mmCIF file of C-alpha atoms and ligand atoms in Angstrom:
data_model
loop_
_atom_site.group_PDB
_atom_site.id
_atom_site.type_symbol
_atom_site.label_atom_id
_atom_site.label_comp_id
_atom_site.label_asym_id
_atom_site.label_seq_id
_atom_site.Cartn_x
_atom_site.Cartn_y
_atom_site.Cartn_z
ATOM 1 C CA MET A 1 0.214 0.143 -0.091
ATOM 2 C CA LYS A 2 1.485 3.205 -0.850
ATOM 3 C CA SER A 3 2.102 5.949 1.784
ATOM 4 C CA LEU A 4 0.794 9.251 3.202
ATOM 5 C CA ARG A 5 4.187 10.297 1.529
ATOM 6 C CA GLU A 6 3.643 8.876 -1.546
ATOM 7 C CA TRP A 7 -0.003 9.888 -1.910
ATOM 8 C CA LEU A 8 1.143 13.724 -1.465
ATOM 9 C CA LYS A 9 3.531 13.100 -3.916
ATOM 10 C CA TRP A 10 0.435 11.831 -6.313
ATOM 11 C CA ALA A 11 -0.972 14.946 -5.318
ATOM 12 C CA GLU A 12 1.758 16.595 -6.295
ATOM 13 C CA GLU A 13 2.118 15.161 -9.908
ATOM 14 C CA LYS A 14 -2.062 15.555 -10.352
ATOM 15 C CA GLN A 15 -2.202 18.961 -8.891
ATOM 16 C CA VAL A 16 -4.959 18.113 -6.220
ATOM 17 C CA ALA A 17 -5.443 18.140 -2.698
ATOM 18 C CA ILE A 18 -5.729 15.808 0.109
ATOM 19 C CA GLY A 19 -8.790 16.077 1.823
ATOM 20 C CA HIS A 20 -8.180 16.036 6.127
ATOM 21 C CA PHE A 21 -11.364 15.921 8.050
ATOM 22 C CA ASN A 22 -11.770 16.149 11.778
ATOM 23 C CA VAL A 23 -13.618 13.348 13.535
ATOM 24 C CA SER A 24 -14.102 12.553 17.673
ATOM 25 C CA ASP A 25 -16.181 10.107 17.136
ATOM 26 C CA SER A 26 -16.953 6.926 14.774
ATOM 27 C CA GLU A 27 -20.028 8.664 12.918
ATOM 28 C CA GLY A 28 -17.607 11.247 11.738
ATOM 29 C CA PHE A 29 -14.981 8.414 10.551
ATOM 30 C CA LYS A 30 -17.940 6.732 8.989
ATOM 31 C CA ALA A 31 -18.809 9.637 7.216
ATOM 32 C CA VAL A 32 -15.541 10.444 6.118
ATOM 33 C CA THR A 33 -14.131 7.147 4.630
ATOM 34 C CA GLU A 34 -17.389 6.248 3.213
ATOM 35 C CA ALA A 35 -17.435 9.324 1.403
ATOM 36 C CA ALA A 36 -13.750 8.978 0.536
ATOM 37 C CA GLU A 37 -13.790 5.251 -0.720
ATOM 38 C CA GLU A 38 -17.022 6.447 -3.341
ATOM 39 C CA LEU A 39 -15.004 8.438 -4.990
ATOM 40 C CA ASP A 40 -11.955 6.540 -4.972
ATOM 41 C CA VAL A 41 -9.517 9.277 -3.416
ATOM 42 C CA PRO A 42 -7.219 9.222 -0.133
ATOM 43 C CA VAL A 43 -8.421 10.869 2.725
ATOM 44 C CA ILE A 44 -7.008 12.003 6.152
ATOM 45 C CA ILE A 45 -8.758 11.440 9.261
ATOM 46 C CA GLY A 46 -7.929 14.384 11.727
ATOM 47 C CA VAL A 47 -8.135 14.434 15.529
ATOM 48 C CA SER A 48 -6.697 17.335 17.933
ATOM 49 C CA GLU A 49 -5.513 16.467 20.785
ATOM 50 C CA LYS A 50 -8.998 16.874 22.579
ATOM 51 C CA GLU A 51 -10.513 15.232 19.686
ATOM 52 C CA ARG A 52 -8.467 12.214 19.947
ATOM 53 C CA THR A 53 -9.145 12.114 23.927
ATOM 54 C CA PHE A 54 -12.632 11.580 23.573
ATOM 55 C CA LEU A 55 -12.507 9.120 21.346
ATOM 56 C CA GLY A 56 -9.235 7.443 22.204
ATOM 57 C CA VAL A 57 -5.780 7.197 20.824
ATOM 58 C CA ALA A 58 -5.618 3.178 20.541
ATOM 59 C CA GLU A 59 -9.532 3.347 19.135
ATOM 60 C CA ILE A 60 -8.806 5.842 16.185
ATOM 61 C CA ARG A 61 -5.465 4.276 15.673
ATOM 62 C CA ALA A 62 -7.563 0.629 15.202
ATOM 63 C CA LEU A 63 -10.533 2.461 13.416
ATOM 64 C CA VAL A 64 -7.698 3.440 10.736
ATOM 65 C CA LYS A 65 -5.833 0.259 10.728
ATOM 66 C CA ILE A 66 -8.766 -1.442 9.681
ATOM 67 C CA LYS A 67 -8.660 0.373 6.756
ATOM 68 C CA GLN A 68 -5.236 0.354 6.028
ATOM 69 C CA ASP A 69 -5.434 -3.559 6.331
ATOM 70 C CA GLU A 70 -7.946 -3.474 3.442
ATOM 71 C CA GLY A 71 -5.801 -1.198 1.314
ATOM 72 C CA LYS A 72 -7.606 1.658 1.421
ATOM 73 C CA PRO A 73 -5.440 5.349 1.383
ATOM 74 C CA VAL A 74 -6.978 6.090 4.963
ATOM 75 C CA PHE A 75 -4.292 7.919 7.240
ATOM 76 C CA LEU A 76 -4.573 8.995 10.429
ATOM 77 C CA ASN A 77 -2.735 12.816 11.424
ATOM 78 C CA ALA A 78 -2.404 13.812 15.507
ATOM 79 C CA ASP A 79 -4.228 17.240 14.319
ATOM 80 C CA HIS A 80 -2.776 20.601 16.571
ATOM 81 C CA THR A 81 -0.343 19.012 19.053
ATOM 82 C CA TYR A 82 0.827 21.998 21.334
ATOM 83 C CA SER A 83 3.846 19.923 23.319
ATOM 84 C CA VAL A 84 6.408 17.712 22.533
ATOM 85 C CA GLU A 85 5.625 14.893 24.818
ATOM 86 C CA ALA A 86 1.867 14.743 23.101
ATOM 87 C CA SER A 87 3.460 14.636 19.336
ATOM 88 C CA LYS A 88 5.896 12.070 20.691
ATOM 89 C CA GLU A 89 3.119 9.846 22.015
ATOM 90 C CA ALA A 90 1.383 10.194 18.421
ATOM 91 C CA VAL A 91 4.757 8.520 16.697
ATOM 92 C CA ASP A 92 4.928 6.034 19.203
ATOM 93 C CA ASN A 93 1.258 5.136 18.158
ATOM 94 C CA HIS A 94 1.904 4.989 14.671
ATOM 95 C CA PHE A 95 -0.229 7.719 13.484
ATOM 96 C CA ASP A 96 1.078 8.470 9.780
ATOM 97 C CA SER A 97 1.697 12.325 10.649
ATOM 98 C CA VAL A 98 1.673 14.960 13.188
ATOM 99 C CA ILE A 99 1.084 18.466 13.553
ATOM 100 C CA ILE A 100 3.450 19.972 16.015
ATOM 101 C CA ASP A 101 2.020 23.877 16.469
ATOM 102 C CA GLY A 102 4.345 26.071 17.431
ATOM 103 C CA ALA A 103 2.652 29.134 15.927
ATOM 104 C CA GLU A 104 1.923 31.268 18.862
ATOM 105 C CA LYS A 105 5.191 30.739 20.342
ATOM 106 C CA PRO A 106 8.131 33.105 19.504
ATOM 107 C CA TYR A 107 10.207 31.796 16.550
ATOM 108 C CA LEU A 108 13.004 30.281 18.132
ATOM 109 C CA GLU A 109 10.994 28.057 20.716
ATOM 110 C CA ASN A 110 8.760 26.995 17.673
ATOM 111 C CA VAL A 111 11.808 25.639 15.603
ATOM 112 C CA LEU A 112 13.231 24.210 18.603
ATOM 113 C CA MET A 113 10.494 22.201 19.714
ATOM 114 C CA THR A 114 9.455 21.593 16.279
ATOM 115 C CA LYS A 115 13.041 20.063 15.180
ATOM 116 C CA GLU A 116 13.154 17.931 18.172
ATOM 117 C CA VAL A 117 9.627 16.015 17.204
ATOM 118 C CA VAL A 118 11.362 15.852 13.609
ATOM 119 C CA GLY A 119 14.537 14.216 15.257
ATOM 120 C CA TYR A 120 12.405 11.640 17.740
ATOM 121 C CA ALA A 121 10.007 10.644 14.194
ATOM 122 C CA LYS A 122 13.251 9.686 12.330
ATOM 123 C CA GLY A 123 10.843 9.514 9.265
ATOM 124 C CA ARG A 124 8.729 6.898 11.147
ATOM 125 C CA THR A 125 5.678 9.585 11.463
ATOM 126 C CA LEU A 126 5.449 12.704 8.742
ATOM 127 C CA ILE A 127 6.198 15.914 10.703
ATOM 128 C CA GLU A 128 4.201 18.706 9.731
ATOM 129 C CA GLY A 129 5.238 22.403 11.576
ATOM 130 C CA GLU A 130 3.324 25.864 11.282
ATOM 131 C CA LEU A 131 4.505 29.049 11.034
ATOM 132 C CA GLY A 132 2.209 32.597 11.329
ATOM 133 C CA PHE A 133 -0.612 31.985 14.104
ATOM 134 C CA ILE A 134 -4.687 31.796 12.559
ATOM 135 C CA GLY A 135 -5.841 31.353 15.937
ATOM 136 C CA GLN A 136 -7.305 28.582 17.597
ATOM 137 C CA GLY A 137 -10.391 25.976 17.585
ATOM 138 C CA SER A 138 -13.246 24.832 15.224
ATOM 139 C CA THR A 139 -16.054 27.350 16.204
ATOM 140 C CA LEU A 140 -17.877 30.159 15.012
ATOM 141 C CA LEU A 141 -16.601 33.711 15.318
ATOM 142 C CA ASP A 142 -18.085 36.815 15.593
ATOM 143 C CA ASN A 143 -14.503 38.304 14.429
ATOM 144 C CA ILE A 144 -11.530 37.662 13.346
ATOM 145 C CA PRO A 145 -9.748 36.421 16.417
ATOM 146 C CA ASP A 146 -6.769 38.313 18.084
ATOM 147 C CA GLY A 147 -3.142 38.103 17.188
ATOM 148 C CA VAL A 148 -4.313 37.418 13.092
ATOM 149 C CA SER A 149 -3.690 39.744 10.852
ATOM 150 C CA ILE A 150 -2.094 40.749 7.162
ATOM 151 C CA GLU A 151 1.542 41.516 9.003
ATOM 152 C CA THR A 152 1.228 37.980 10.689
ATOM 153 C CA GLN A 153 1.048 36.248 7.374
ATOM 154 C CA THR A 154 3.722 33.735 6.713
ATOM 155 C CA THR A 155 6.820 35.213 4.321
ATOM 156 C CA PRO A 156 8.344 33.532 1.734
ATOM 157 C CA GLU A 157 11.439 34.252 3.284
ATOM 158 C CA ASP A 158 10.335 32.940 7.047
ATOM 159 C CA ALA A 159 8.913 29.803 5.560
ATOM 160 C CA GLU A 160 12.065 28.720 3.822
ATOM 161 C CA LYS A 161 13.942 29.579 6.992
ATOM 162 C CA PHE A 162 11.757 27.530 8.859
ATOM 163 C CA VAL A 163 11.456 24.485 6.846
ATOM 164 C CA LYS A 164 15.331 24.609 6.333
ATOM 165 C CA GLU A 165 15.905 24.816 9.752
ATOM 166 C CA THR A 166 13.800 21.774 11.446
ATOM 167 C CA GLY A 167 13.372 19.680 8.777
ATOM 168 C CA VAL A 168 9.494 19.220 8.681
ATOM 169 C CA ASP A 169 8.021 16.908 5.899
ATOM 170 C CA LEU A 170 4.699 19.302 5.538
ATOM 171 C CA PHE A 171 4.485 23.506 5.933
ATOM 172 C CA ALA A 172 1.387 25.213 7.227
ATOM 173 C CA PRO A 173 1.819 28.853 6.527
ATOM 174 C CA SER A 174 -0.543 31.848 7.290
ATOM 175 C CA VAL A 175 -2.233 32.899 4.086
ATOM 176 C CA GLY A 176 -5.373 34.386 5.223
ATOM 177 C CA ASN A 177 -6.628 31.214 6.508
ATOM 178 C CA ILE A 178 -8.373 31.284 9.977
ATOM 179 C CA HIS A 179 -9.194 28.611 12.010
ATOM 180 C CA GLY A 180 -13.059 28.222 12.823
ATOM 181 C CA LEU A 181 -15.626 30.142 10.892
ATOM 182 C CA VAL A 182 -15.993 34.011 10.824
ATOM 183 C CA LYS A 183 -19.890 34.806 10.990
ATOM 184 C CA ALA A 184 -19.591 38.135 9.725
ATOM 185 C CA GLY A 185 -17.573 36.730 6.155
ATOM 186 C CA GLU A 186 -14.071 34.937 6.051
ATOM 187 C CA PRO A 187 -11.063 36.771 4.793
ATOM 188 C CA LYS A 188 -9.873 35.752 1.616
ATOM 189 C CA LEU A 189 -7.141 33.617 1.086
ATOM 190 C CA ASN A 190 -3.880 35.312 -0.143
ATOM 191 C CA ILE A 191 -3.546 33.127 -3.285
ATOM 192 C CA GLU A 192 -0.059 34.816 -4.550
ATOM 193 C CA ARG A 193 1.743 34.269 -1.513
ATOM 194 C CA ILE A 194 0.759 30.612 -1.260
ATOM 195 C CA GLY A 195 2.401 30.635 -5.081
ATOM 196 C CA GLU A 196 5.261 32.467 -4.050
ATOM 197 C CA ILE A 197 6.084 30.258 -0.677
ATOM 198 C CA ARG A 198 5.417 27.008 -2.985
ATOM 199 C CA LYS A 199 8.161 28.579 -5.192
ATOM 200 C CA ILE A 200 10.892 28.365 -2.578
ATOM 201 C CA VAL A 201 9.594 25.370 -0.084
ATOM 202 C CA PRO A 202 10.478 21.720 -0.874
ATOM 203 C CA VAL A 203 7.688 20.687 0.952
ATOM 204 C CA PRO A 204 4.319 20.096 0.439
ATOM 205 C CA LEU A 205 1.622 22.993 1.858
ATOM 206 C CA VAL A 206 -1.105 22.735 4.170
ATOM 207 C CA LEU A 207 -3.983 24.817 4.343
ATOM 208 C CA HIS A 208 -5.382 24.774 7.837
ATOM 209 C CA GLY A 209 -8.668 26.255 8.339
ATOM 210 C CA ALA A 210 -10.645 26.631 5.132
ATOM 211 C CA SER A 211 -13.862 26.075 6.523
ATOM 212 C CA GLY A 212 -15.938 29.117 4.815
ATOM 213 C CA ASN A 213 -13.546 29.649 2.190
ATOM 214 C CA THR A 214 -15.207 29.420 -1.019
ATOM 215 C CA ASP A 215 -14.944 26.076 -3.506
ATOM 216 C CA GLU A 216 -13.654 28.506 -5.830
ATOM 217 C CA GLU A 217 -10.969 30.302 -3.474
ATOM 218 C CA ILE A 218 -9.855 26.687 -2.421
ATOM 219 C CA LYS A 219 -9.439 25.849 -6.126
ATOM 220 C CA GLU A 220 -7.086 28.417 -6.529
ATOM 221 C CA ALA A 221 -5.423 27.618 -3.630
ATOM 222 C CA ILE A 222 -4.655 24.318 -4.731
ATOM 223 C CA GLU A 223 -3.553 25.713 -8.367
ATOM 224 C CA ALA A 224 -0.720 27.544 -6.444
ATOM 225 C CA GLY A 225 0.443 24.746 -4.638
ATOM 226 C CA ILE A 226 -1.650 23.207 -1.906
ATOM 227 C CA ARG A 227 -1.849 19.742 -1.005
ATOM 228 C CA VAL A 228 -3.850 19.331 1.551
ATOM 229 C CA VAL A 229 -6.895 20.747 2.760
ATOM 230 C CA HIS A 230 -8.279 21.385 6.504
ATOM 231 C CA ILE A 231 -12.108 21.102 7.090
ATOM 232 C CA ASN A 232 -13.206 21.098 10.691
ATOM 233 C CA THR A 233 -16.242 23.685 11.409
ATOM 234 C CA GLU A 234 -18.130 22.900 8.662
ATOM 235 C CA LEU A 235 -17.991 19.249 9.550
ATOM 236 C CA ARG A 236 -19.163 20.030 12.770
ATOM 237 C CA LEU A 237 -22.189 22.497 11.553
ATOM 238 C CA ALA A 238 -23.227 19.740 9.413
ATOM 239 C CA TYR A 239 -23.012 17.005 11.999
ATOM 240 C CA LYS A 240 -25.191 18.841 14.519
ATOM 241 C CA LYS A 241 -27.748 19.841 11.932
ATOM 242 C CA GLY A 242 -28.116 16.320 10.988
ATOM 243 C CA VAL A 243 -28.267 14.878 14.522
ATOM 244 C CA GLU A 244 -30.696 17.949 15.494
ATOM 245 C CA LYS A 245 -32.894 16.629 12.777
ATOM 246 C CA GLY A 246 -32.805 12.775 14.118
ATOM 247 C CA LEU A 247 -33.599 13.289 17.614
ATOM 248 C CA SER A 248 -36.598 15.635 16.349
ATOM 249 C CA SER A 249 -38.154 12.624 14.784
ATOM 250 C CA ASP A 250 -39.418 9.821 17.232
ATOM 251 C CA GLU A 251 -36.705 7.524 16.505
ATOM 252 C CA LEU A 252 -34.808 5.745 19.682
ATOM 253 C CA ALA A 253 -32.656 3.592 18.029
ATOM 254 C CA PRO A 254 -29.291 5.617 18.004
ATOM 255 C CA TYR A 255 -28.283 4.257 14.941
ATOM 256 C CA LYS A 256 -31.176 5.959 13.051
ATOM 257 C CA PHE A 257 -31.453 9.230 14.675
ATOM 258 C CA MET A 258 -27.003 9.308 14.209
ATOM 259 C CA ALA A 259 -27.688 7.752 10.715
ATOM 260 C CA LEU A 260 -29.099 11.468 9.800
ATOM 261 C CA GLY A 261 -25.975 13.472 11.472
ATOM 262 C CA VAL A 262 -23.736 10.716 9.211
ATOM 263 C CA GLU A 263 -25.562 11.653 6.352
ATOM 264 C CA GLU A 264 -25.222 15.449 6.268
ATOM 265 C CA MET A 265 -21.497 15.289 7.028
ATOM 266 C CA LYS A 266 -20.976 12.798 4.465
ATOM 267 C CA LYS A 267 -22.889 15.398 1.682
ATOM 268 C CA LEU A 268 -20.341 17.878 2.425
ATOM 269 C CA VAL A 269 -17.345 15.535 2.784
ATOM 270 C CA THR A 270 -18.060 14.257 -0.690
ATOM 271 C CA HIS A 271 -18.425 17.749 -2.118
ATOM 272 C CA LYS A 272 -15.034 18.984 -0.482
ATOM 273 C CA LEU A 273 -13.023 15.626 -1.976
ATOM 274 C CA LYS A 274 -14.516 16.604 -5.360
ATOM 275 C CA VAL A 275 -13.410 20.066 -5.373
ATOM 276 C CA PHE A 276 -9.969 19.183 -3.609
ATOM 277 C CA ASN A 277 -9.493 15.994 -6.355
ATOM 278 C CA GLY A 278 -10.897 18.260 -9.548
ATOM 279 C CA ILE A 279 -13.563 15.880 -9.552
ATOM 280 C CA ASN A 280 -16.531 17.083 -11.400
HETATM 281 ZN ZN1 ZN B 301 -5.732 23.247 11.839
#
């Protein structure tokens, strides 16, 4: 079976992006993997520190392993991991990739912690680093979070330096993207900046916080060099909408009222995967 590293090369050759969707339970897992299987595309399951605490690290690893043993291109990412310790735990638990998130820390501290995790992984797990703060948490926001502005967007020079100094396998820049969904409207993605960073950074670029960005913008970002796109907030909204519908019926069986949540998530994931993979 092709590894995540090989699928990233495939995405680069095809000029597409691999979808990354966060889940915190087996319903989310079912929705994301069914959508990817039906479209026959690779997919990354993301679990943040809190999501994997709720679901269980060994439990989500086991679910993904079942798919991988069947030869399905389903991969597991330890999303936003804020400590070196928790990152090492994810490496030890055979996650396919880990994001060590030092984006809110001073540059040097971010470099040192990221470098330590890269050294620990020794290529067993792909390590993603982040530079440029884009807020935290996948929720509905009234305004753009404090500390995020055009000035905090990642410059091509800093990106090149950071990737070289840390040795990361994947890189997440701040390019107008924001974690969560801004109710008053999302800022625009800085497509030009993505292209500039892509030109001098030799590793795949990851777009976080793509909930709320239009399909058109995301397509342009992929054309400019994005190879992984993260969706969480929109998936949470879809899930809640479906479950609310299920709960307002007379159904008592969880597999019936929860099924509506799965259905809503699956619809959303299918749509996003078509956009990311250039499928009409
Ligand atoms: Zn993120």
